[in-house]
Amino acid sequence: MAGVNNQQTHLMLGIETSCDETAASVVARKPDGSGRIVSSVVLSQTALHAPYGGVVPEIAARSHLAHLDRLVEQAMSEAECSFDDLSGIAATAGPGLIGGVLTGLMTAKAIALATGKPFYGINHLEGHALTPGLTEGLRPPYLILLVSGGHTQLVSVDDVGHYTRLGTTIDDALGEAFDKTAKLLGLGYPGGPAVERAAADGKAQRFKFPVPMKGRDDCNFSFSGLKTAVRQAATAIQPLEAKDVADICAGFQLAACEAVADRVRQAMAGFQELHPGVKERVLVASGGVAANLALRDSLEHTCVEAGFNLSVPPVELCTDNAAMIAWAGLENAARRTPDEFTLSARARWPLDADAEPQPFAGVKA
Ligand code: KG4
Ligand code: ZN
């Protein structure tokens, strides 16, 4: 039984607090199934974590707690709506840093309880996976590459609520590999954009870094070997000059892009096996690393070769935001009953319950 009537336009408040962005948003879903962002506010904690070179979970949770109420008020007032106008409240229930997830989830439950509105606990990865439905009306099935600081996955979105994970990282996430490379080379945090800028002046061929997992017949990723190769190259030529840093960044970026393209090619074959009749094949690239232009070029090339179209959501919807959680809440509400208030926050929550767990991949699996 569906949680809401599909003949009306519905508004959902979404809350996202699973990592280092505190976000609230109101999204509308029309009877024809299309969506519209009515308001979306995101407070990034990047500056808070920068001195530590990575996200500090306790600092993240405290900051979510300090700012979330105000951001919810702001999202509601920018949407010019009251709680009465909502069809429900959706919040990320996992996977993520547990203190942060709890903050958002408890806030959503409290609002739902106080207003009598239905509550939906959303898988953060489902938020990313369903974003193309909000931004361009794309309907499943399609293939998604999610590359962020916390996740590196290839998922076949078979239908809303039905996902097949084709590959995941067995160690670091791709964004993490960019961040660690930047830290090693003294480029600051977050490292991805800094590595990309430095790479623009570098010679990618000077260091021949290994292309991790290339040719393997699964679709998994690994970046720890590449990270070690970068460290060894940097250690061997101390002190580093700007030109060395640029060449290392360019070499690292090339190897990372080649690795992703190889894994994507493998996943495209897997997707076609799952959906042999699909003519309009689409690869969606999302997550913070999808902002990288070298990666986009390489994916564009891979798509042309394999007969796929590449779709990349606008960057503010590739990175963490609450509009995707509100939208996933609406898509869930159109298909199922609301969640109970007993629903727990989860540090780990694979989108594909049948996928084999990856013991070293932390919340990324
Ligand atoms: O999706 P996101 O904003 O946040 C989470 O991970 O939750 O992704 C952030 C990650 C960071 O690791 C950052 O270094 C990486 O995305 N990133 C990039 C670029 N812009 C952001 N990596 C490579 N090139 C970029 N231009
Ligand atoms: Zn995310």
Short mmCIF file of C-alpha atoms and ligand atoms in Angstrom, two decimals:
data_model
loop_
_atom_site.label_atom_id
_atom_site.label_comp_id
_atom_site.label_asym_id
_atom_site.label_seq_id
_atom_site.Cartn_x
_atom_site.Cartn_y
_atom_site.Cartn_z
CA MET A 1 0.00 0.00 0.00
CA ALA A 2 1.35 3.44 -0.90
CA GLY A 3 1.89 5.97 1.90
CA VAL A 4 0.40 8.89 -0.05
CA ASN A 5 -2.26 9.53 -2.68
CA ASN A 6 -0.59 9.66 -6.12
CA GLN A 7 -3.22 11.98 -7.66
CA GLN A 8 -1.99 15.08 -5.80
CA THR A 9 1.16 17.19 -5.62
CA HIS A 10 3.04 16.34 -2.44
CA LEU A 11 5.63 18.28 -0.51
CA MET A 12 8.34 16.57 1.58
CA LEU A 13 10.84 18.04 4.02
CA GLY A 14 14.24 16.33 3.72
CA ILE A 15 17.10 16.36 6.22
CA GLU A 16 20.72 15.28 5.55
CA THR A 17 23.41 14.99 8.24
CA SER A 18 25.38 11.82 7.44
CA CYS A 19 28.79 13.39 6.81
CA ASP A 20 30.02 16.99 6.82
CA GLU A 21 27.10 18.84 5.24
CA THR A 22 24.10 19.92 7.32
CA ALA A 23 21.18 20.27 4.92
CA ALA A 24 17.42 20.77 4.77
CA SER A 25 15.15 21.01 1.75
CA VAL A 26 11.54 21.01 0.61
CA VAL A 27 10.80 19.16 -2.64
CA ALA A 28 7.52 18.76 -4.55
CA ARG A 29 6.36 15.68 -6.48
CA LYS A 30 3.58 16.21 -9.01
CA PRO A 31 0.97 13.56 -9.93
CA ASP A 32 2.87 12.85 -13.19
CA GLY A 33 5.85 11.75 -11.06
CA SER A 34 8.04 14.77 -11.84
CA GLY A 35 9.85 16.66 -9.10
CA ARG A 36 10.77 20.25 -8.26
CA ILE A 37 13.12 21.64 -5.62
CA VAL A 38 11.16 24.27 -3.71
CA SER A 39 13.98 25.17 -1.30
CA SER A 40 17.39 23.70 -0.51
CA VAL A 41 19.90 24.91 2.08
CA VAL A 42 23.31 23.34 2.70
CA LEU A 43 25.82 24.32 5.37
CA SER A 44 29.24 22.87 4.62
CA GLN A 45 31.56 22.06 7.53
CA THR A 46 34.69 21.93 5.33
CA ALA A 47 36.40 24.81 7.16
CA LEU A 48 35.81 23.14 10.56
CA HIS A 49 37.55 19.93 9.48
CA ALA A 50 40.29 21.46 7.32
CA PRO A 51 42.87 21.74 10.16
CA TYR A 52 42.60 17.96 10.69
CA GLY A 53 42.89 17.00 7.00
CA GLY A 54 39.65 14.98 7.13
CA VAL A 55 36.19 14.80 8.72
CA VAL A 56 36.28 14.46 12.55
CA PRO A 57 33.04 12.60 13.48
CA GLU A 58 32.51 14.23 16.90
CA ILE A 59 33.03 17.74 15.54
CA ALA A 60 30.66 16.94 12.66
CA ALA A 61 27.88 15.69 14.97
CA ARG A 62 28.13 18.70 17.29
CA SER A 63 27.99 21.10 14.38
CA HIS A 64 24.92 19.35 12.89
CA LEU A 65 23.24 19.70 16.28
CA ALA A 66 24.13 23.39 16.55
CA HIS A 67 22.79 24.35 13.11
CA LEU A 68 20.09 21.91 12.00
CA ASP A 69 17.04 23.54 13.64
CA ARG A 70 17.87 26.89 12.06
CA LEU A 71 18.42 25.30 8.63
CA VAL A 72 15.07 23.48 8.80
CA GLU A 73 13.38 26.80 9.64
CA GLN A 74 15.18 28.45 6.73
CA ALA A 75 14.20 25.70 4.25
CA MET A 76 10.55 25.91 5.38
CA SER A 77 10.45 29.69 5.21
CA GLU A 78 12.16 29.83 1.77
CA ALA A 79 9.58 27.28 0.56
CA GLU A 80 6.85 29.49 2.05
CA CYS A 81 5.13 26.50 3.56
CA SER A 82 4.09 25.28 6.99
CA PHE A 83 4.39 21.80 8.46
CA ASP A 84 0.66 21.39 7.72
CA ASP A 85 1.39 21.57 3.98
CA LEU A 86 3.81 18.63 4.09
CA SER A 87 3.02 15.03 3.19
CA GLY A 88 5.92 13.83 5.27
CA ILE A 89 9.38 14.29 6.78
CA ALA A 90 12.35 12.32 5.40
CA ALA A 91 15.82 12.05 6.90
CA THR A 92 18.97 10.10 6.11
CA ALA A 93 18.96 7.05 8.41
CA GLY A 94 22.37 5.78 7.16
CA PRO A 95 24.95 4.87 6.06
CA GLY A 96 27.24 7.50 7.54
CA LEU A 97 28.93 8.84 10.66
CA ILE A 98 26.58 7.64 13.35
CA GLY A 99 26.53 10.79 15.55
CA GLY A 100 25.55 12.92 12.59
CA VAL A 101 22.96 10.46 11.28
CA LEU A 102 21.37 10.33 14.75
CA THR A 103 21.10 14.13 14.90
CA GLY A 104 19.15 14.37 11.64
CA LEU A 105 17.07 11.27 12.25
CA MET A 106 15.98 12.33 15.76
CA THR A 107 15.13 15.83 14.51
CA ALA A 108 12.96 14.36 11.73
CA LYS A 109 11.21 11.98 14.13
CA ALA A 110 10.56 14.82 16.60
CA ILE A 111 9.02 17.04 13.88
CA ALA A 112 6.93 14.13 12.57
CA LEU A 113 5.74 13.24 16.06
CA ALA A 114 4.87 16.85 16.95
CA THR A 115 3.03 17.49 13.65
CA GLY A 116 1.46 14.06 13.15
CA LYS A 117 3.11 13.77 9.72
CA PRO A 118 4.46 10.49 8.26
CA PHE A 119 8.18 9.85 8.75
CA TYR A 120 10.54 8.18 6.23
CA GLY A 121 14.08 6.98 7.03
CA ILE A 122 16.10 7.15 3.82
CA ASN A 123 19.27 5.38 2.70
CA HIS A 124 21.73 8.14 1.77
CA LEU A 125 22.91 6.11 -1.23
CA GLU A 126 19.33 5.85 -2.49
CA GLY A 127 19.22 9.66 -2.35
CA HIS A 128 22.22 9.84 -4.69
CA ALA A 129 20.89 7.01 -6.86
CA LEU A 130 17.45 8.61 -7.45
CA THR A 131 18.71 12.20 -8.04
CA PRO A 132 18.51 11.95 -11.88
CA GLY A 133 14.76 11.36 -11.49
CA LEU A 134 14.50 14.75 -9.78
CA THR A 135 16.91 16.66 -12.01
CA GLU A 136 15.98 15.33 -15.44
CA GLY A 137 13.07 12.94 -14.99
CA LEU A 138 15.28 9.93 -15.76
CA ARG A 139 13.49 6.67 -14.97
CA PRO A 140 15.22 3.38 -14.10
CA PRO A 141 16.92 1.27 -15.21
CA TYR A 142 20.26 3.10 -15.44
CA LEU A 143 23.79 2.62 -14.20
CA ILE A 144 25.25 4.96 -11.57
CA LEU A 145 28.85 5.63 -10.60
CA LEU A 146 28.98 7.23 -7.16
CA VAL A 147 32.40 8.72 -6.37
CA SER A 148 32.71 10.86 -3.23
CA GLY A 149 34.90 11.18 -0.14
CA GLY A 150 33.01 8.33 1.54
CA HIS A 151 31.72 6.15 -1.30
CA THR A 152 32.94 4.57 -4.51
CA GLN A 153 30.28 2.32 -5.98
CA LEU A 154 28.80 1.14 -9.25
CA VAL A 155 25.10 0.39 -8.88
CA SER A 156 22.45 -0.72 -11.34
CA VAL A 157 19.30 1.23 -10.44
CA ASP A 158 16.85 -1.47 -11.58
CA ASP A 159 13.80 0.35 -10.23
CA VAL A 160 12.96 2.63 -7.31
CA GLY A 161 13.74 0.43 -4.29
CA HIS A 162 15.58 -2.20 -6.35
CA TYR A 163 19.32 -1.87 -6.69
CA THR A 164 22.10 -4.22 -7.76
CA ARG A 165 25.54 -3.26 -6.53
CA LEU A 166 27.96 -4.22 -9.28
CA GLY A 167 31.12 -2.94 -7.58
CA THR A 168 32.49 -1.08 -4.58
CA THR A 169 35.88 -0.13 -3.17
CA ILE A 170 37.71 -2.74 -1.15
CA ASP A 171 39.75 -0.05 0.65
CA ASP A 172 39.74 3.74 0.12
CA ALA A 173 37.06 5.81 -1.58
CA LEU A 174 38.25 7.72 -4.68
CA GLY A 175 37.75 11.13 -3.03
CA GLU A 176 39.74 9.89 -0.05
CA ALA A 177 42.59 8.89 -2.41
CA PHE A 178 42.55 12.43 -3.89
CA ASP A 179 42.50 13.92 -0.37
CA LYS A 180 45.38 11.73 0.85
CA THR A 181 47.46 12.52 -2.24
CA ALA A 182 46.88 16.23 -1.63
CA LYS A 183 47.84 15.90 2.03
CA LEU A 184 51.04 14.05 1.17
CA LEU A 185 51.99 16.77 -1.31
CA GLY A 186 51.08 19.62 1.08
CA LEU A 187 48.14 20.83 -1.04
CA GLY A 188 45.54 21.27 1.72
CA TYR A 189 42.00 19.97 2.26
CA PRO A 190 39.73 19.10 0.53
CA GLY A 191 42.36 17.77 -1.79
CA GLY A 192 40.43 16.83 -4.93
CA PRO A 193 40.14 20.31 -6.45
CA ALA A 194 43.76 21.12 -5.44
CA VAL A 195 45.09 17.95 -7.10
CA GLU A 196 43.08 18.71 -10.23
CA ARG A 197 44.47 22.28 -10.39
CA ALA A 198 48.07 21.11 -9.86
CA ALA A 199 47.64 18.32 -12.43
CA ALA A 200 46.74 20.87 -15.11
CA ASP A 201 50.41 21.98 -15.28
CA GLY A 202 51.88 18.48 -14.92
CA LYS A 203 53.25 15.79 -17.24
CA ALA A 204 51.14 12.70 -16.60
CA GLN A 205 53.65 10.39 -18.30
CA ARG A 206 56.64 11.21 -16.03
CA PHE A 207 55.52 8.79 -13.31
CA LYS A 208 53.96 5.58 -14.54
CA PHE A 209 51.62 4.84 -11.67
CA PRO A 210 49.84 1.46 -11.57
CA VAL A 211 46.20 1.35 -12.72
CA PRO A 212 44.54 -0.51 -9.83
CA MET A 213 42.34 -3.57 -10.57
CA LYS A 214 42.73 -3.10 -14.35
CA GLY A 215 41.43 -6.10 -16.29
CA ARG A 216 39.85 -7.81 -13.28
CA ASP A 217 36.55 -9.46 -14.13
CA ASP A 218 34.65 -8.03 -11.15
CA CYS A 219 33.71 -4.33 -10.89
CA ASN A 220 35.44 -3.51 -7.59
CA PHE A 221 37.83 -0.63 -6.94
CA SER A 222 41.03 -0.35 -4.91
CA PHE A 223 43.08 2.79 -4.40
CA SER A 224 45.48 1.91 -1.57
CA GLY A 225 48.20 0.57 -3.94
CA LEU A 226 48.07 3.73 -6.03
CA LYS A 227 48.34 5.81 -2.85
CA THR A 228 51.46 3.85 -1.83
CA ALA A 229 52.99 4.29 -5.29
CA VAL A 230 52.41 8.05 -5.03
CA ARG A 231 54.04 8.15 -1.59
CA GLN A 232 57.07 6.19 -2.81
CA ALA A 233 57.50 8.46 -5.85
CA ALA A 234 57.23 11.59 -3.68
CA THR A 235 59.66 10.25 -1.06
CA ALA A 236 62.25 9.34 -3.70
CA ILE A 237 62.62 12.89 -5.03
CA GLN A 238 62.54 15.03 -1.84
CA PRO A 239 62.55 18.03 -1.62
CA LEU A 240 59.65 18.38 -4.01
CA GLU A 241 59.48 21.36 -6.35
CA ALA A 242 56.23 22.72 -7.78
CA LYS A 243 56.92 20.92 -11.07
CA ASP A 244 57.35 17.58 -9.27
CA VAL A 245 54.06 18.09 -7.40
CA ALA A 246 52.29 18.90 -10.69
CA ASP A 247 53.74 15.82 -12.43
CA ILE A 248 52.78 13.52 -9.53
CA CYS A 249 49.24 14.95 -9.45
CA ALA A 250 48.87 14.51 -13.21
CA GLY A 251 50.17 10.93 -13.05
CA PHE A 252 47.91 10.08 -10.11
CA GLN A 253 44.85 11.61 -11.78
CA LEU A 254 45.52 9.74 -15.03
CA ALA A 255 45.88 6.39 -13.24
CA ALA A 256 42.74 7.06 -11.15
CA CYS A 257 40.71 7.99 -14.25
CA GLU A 258 41.95 4.93 -16.15
CA ALA A 259 41.06 2.72 -13.20
CA VAL A 260 37.54 4.16 -12.99
CA ALA A 261 37.02 3.86 -16.76
CA ASP A 262 38.12 0.21 -16.70
CA ARG A 263 35.76 -0.61 -13.80
CA VAL A 264 32.92 1.30 -15.49
CA ARG A 265 33.41 -0.68 -18.74
CA GLN A 266 33.11 -3.86 -16.72
CA ALA A 267 29.96 -2.59 -14.98
CA MET A 268 28.40 -1.57 -18.31
CA ALA A 269 28.67 -5.18 -19.43
CA GLY A 270 27.08 -6.28 -16.13
CA PHE A 271 24.28 -3.72 -16.56
CA GLN A 272 23.55 -4.96 -20.08
CA GLU A 273 23.32 -8.53 -18.80
CA LEU A 274 20.79 -7.39 -16.18
CA HIS A 275 18.80 -5.27 -18.67
CA PRO A 276 19.31 -6.74 -22.14
CA GLY A 277 16.25 -5.05 -23.68
CA VAL A 278 17.15 -1.48 -22.69
CA LYS A 279 17.97 0.65 -25.75
CA GLU A 280 18.61 4.07 -24.11
CA ARG A 281 21.51 3.16 -21.84
CA VAL A 282 22.60 5.85 -19.39
CA LEU A 283 25.58 6.13 -17.05
CA VAL A 284 25.02 8.67 -14.26
CA ALA A 285 28.14 9.99 -12.51
CA SER A 286 27.58 11.53 -9.09
CA GLY A 287 29.43 12.45 -5.87
CA GLY A 288 32.00 15.20 -5.26
CA VAL A 289 34.68 13.61 -7.48
CA ALA A 290 32.30 13.80 -10.46
CA ALA A 291 33.25 17.52 -10.49
CA ASN A 292 36.69 16.47 -11.80
CA LEU A 293 36.93 17.43 -15.48
CA ALA A 294 39.56 14.82 -16.37
CA LEU A 295 37.28 12.12 -14.94
CA ARG A 296 34.29 13.50 -16.85
CA ASP A 297 36.30 13.49 -20.11
CA SER A 298 37.38 9.94 -19.54
CA LEU A 299 33.81 8.82 -18.73
CA GLU A 300 32.47 10.65 -21.78
CA HIS A 301 34.93 8.72 -23.92
CA THR A 302 34.03 5.40 -22.27
CA CYS A 303 30.33 6.09 -22.79
CA VAL A 304 30.74 6.93 -26.49
CA GLU A 305 32.66 3.68 -27.03
CA ALA A 306 30.08 1.57 -25.19
CA GLY A 307 26.90 3.21 -26.56
CA PHE A 308 25.86 4.85 -23.27
CA ASN A 309 24.84 8.46 -22.62
CA LEU A 310 26.64 10.19 -19.76
CA SER A 311 24.51 12.18 -17.33
CA VAL A 312 26.02 14.26 -14.53
CA PRO A 313 23.67 16.10 -12.14
CA PRO A 314 24.51 19.77 -11.37
CA VAL A 315 27.43 19.84 -8.94
CA GLU A 316 25.32 21.05 -5.99
CA LEU A 317 23.17 17.93 -6.40
CA CYS A 318 26.18 15.61 -7.00
CA THR A 319 27.53 16.49 -3.55
CA ASP A 320 25.61 15.89 -0.32
CA ASN A 321 22.32 17.80 -0.06
CA ALA A 322 18.86 17.34 1.43
CA ALA A 323 16.86 17.75 -1.80
CA MET A 324 17.91 14.24 -2.80
CA ILE A 325 16.70 12.92 0.57
CA ALA A 326 13.35 14.73 0.26
CA TRP A 327 12.97 13.36 -3.29
CA ALA A 328 13.83 9.80 -2.21
CA GLY A 329 11.28 10.31 0.60
CA LEU A 330 8.62 11.25 -1.97
CA GLU A 331 9.51 8.30 -4.21
CA ASN A 332 9.27 5.99 -1.18
CA ALA A 333 6.01 7.59 -0.02
CA ALA A 334 4.45 6.95 -3.43
CA ARG A 335 5.22 3.24 -3.05
CA ARG A 336 5.20 2.22 0.60
CA THR A 337 3.91 2.98 4.08
CA PRO A 338 5.84 5.31 6.41
CA ASP A 339 8.50 4.11 8.85
CA GLU A 340 7.92 3.51 12.53
CA PHE A 341 9.61 5.80 15.07
CA THR A 342 11.58 2.75 16.22
CA LEU A 343 13.66 2.84 13.00
CA SER A 344 17.37 2.95 13.98
CA ALA A 345 20.25 4.98 12.59
CA ARG A 346 22.74 2.78 10.72
CA ALA A 347 26.47 3.40 10.22
CA ARG A 348 26.43 0.71 7.52
CA TRP A 349 23.49 0.14 5.22
CA PRO A 350 24.18 -1.43 1.83
CA LEU A 351 21.74 -0.31 -0.84
CA ASP A 352 21.75 -3.83 -2.23
CA ALA A 353 21.00 -6.11 0.73
CA ASP A 354 22.20 -9.14 -1.28
CA ALA A 355 25.63 -7.66 -2.06
CA GLU A 356 28.62 -9.34 -0.48
CA PRO A 357 29.94 -7.24 2.46
CA GLN A 358 33.41 -5.72 1.96
CA PRO A 359 35.03 -6.00 5.41
CA PHE A 360 37.60 -3.22 4.94
CA ALA A 361 35.39 -0.67 3.25
CA GLY A 362 33.93 0.94 6.40
CA VAL A 363 30.70 2.86 5.86
CA LYS A 364 31.52 2.93 2.17
CA ALA A 365 30.26 -0.61 1.51
O1 KG4 B 1 30.27 14.21 -2.30
P1 KG4 B 1 31.23 15.03 -1.51
O2 KG4 B 1 31.10 16.52 -1.57
O3 KG4 B 1 31.18 14.70 0.02
C1 KG4 B 1 31.27 13.46 0.60
O4 KG4 B 1 32.23 12.72 0.40
O5 KG4 B 1 30.34 13.17 1.36
O6 KG4 B 1 32.68 14.61 -1.99
C2 KG4 B 1 33.82 15.20 -1.46
C3 KG4 B 1 35.01 14.55 -2.11
C4 KG4 B 1 36.32 14.96 -1.46
O7 KG4 B 1 37.11 13.82 -1.27
C5 KG4 B 1 36.92 15.91 -2.49
O8 KG4 B 1 38.33 15.94 -2.47
C6 KG4 B 1 36.39 15.30 -3.79
O9 KG4 B 1 35.07 14.93 -3.50
N1 KG4 B 1 36.42 16.28 -4.89
C7 KG4 B 1 37.17 16.14 -5.99
C8 KG4 B 1 36.97 17.31 -6.77
N2 KG4 B 1 36.06 18.11 -6.12
C9 KG4 B 1 35.72 17.45 -4.96
N3 KG4 B 1 38.02 15.17 -6.36
C10 KG4 B 1 38.67 15.33 -7.54
N4 KG4 B 1 38.54 16.43 -8.33
C11 KG4 B 1 37.70 17.43 -7.99
N5 KG4 B 1 37.57 18.51 -8.78
ZN ZN B 2 26.94 11.37 -0.29
#
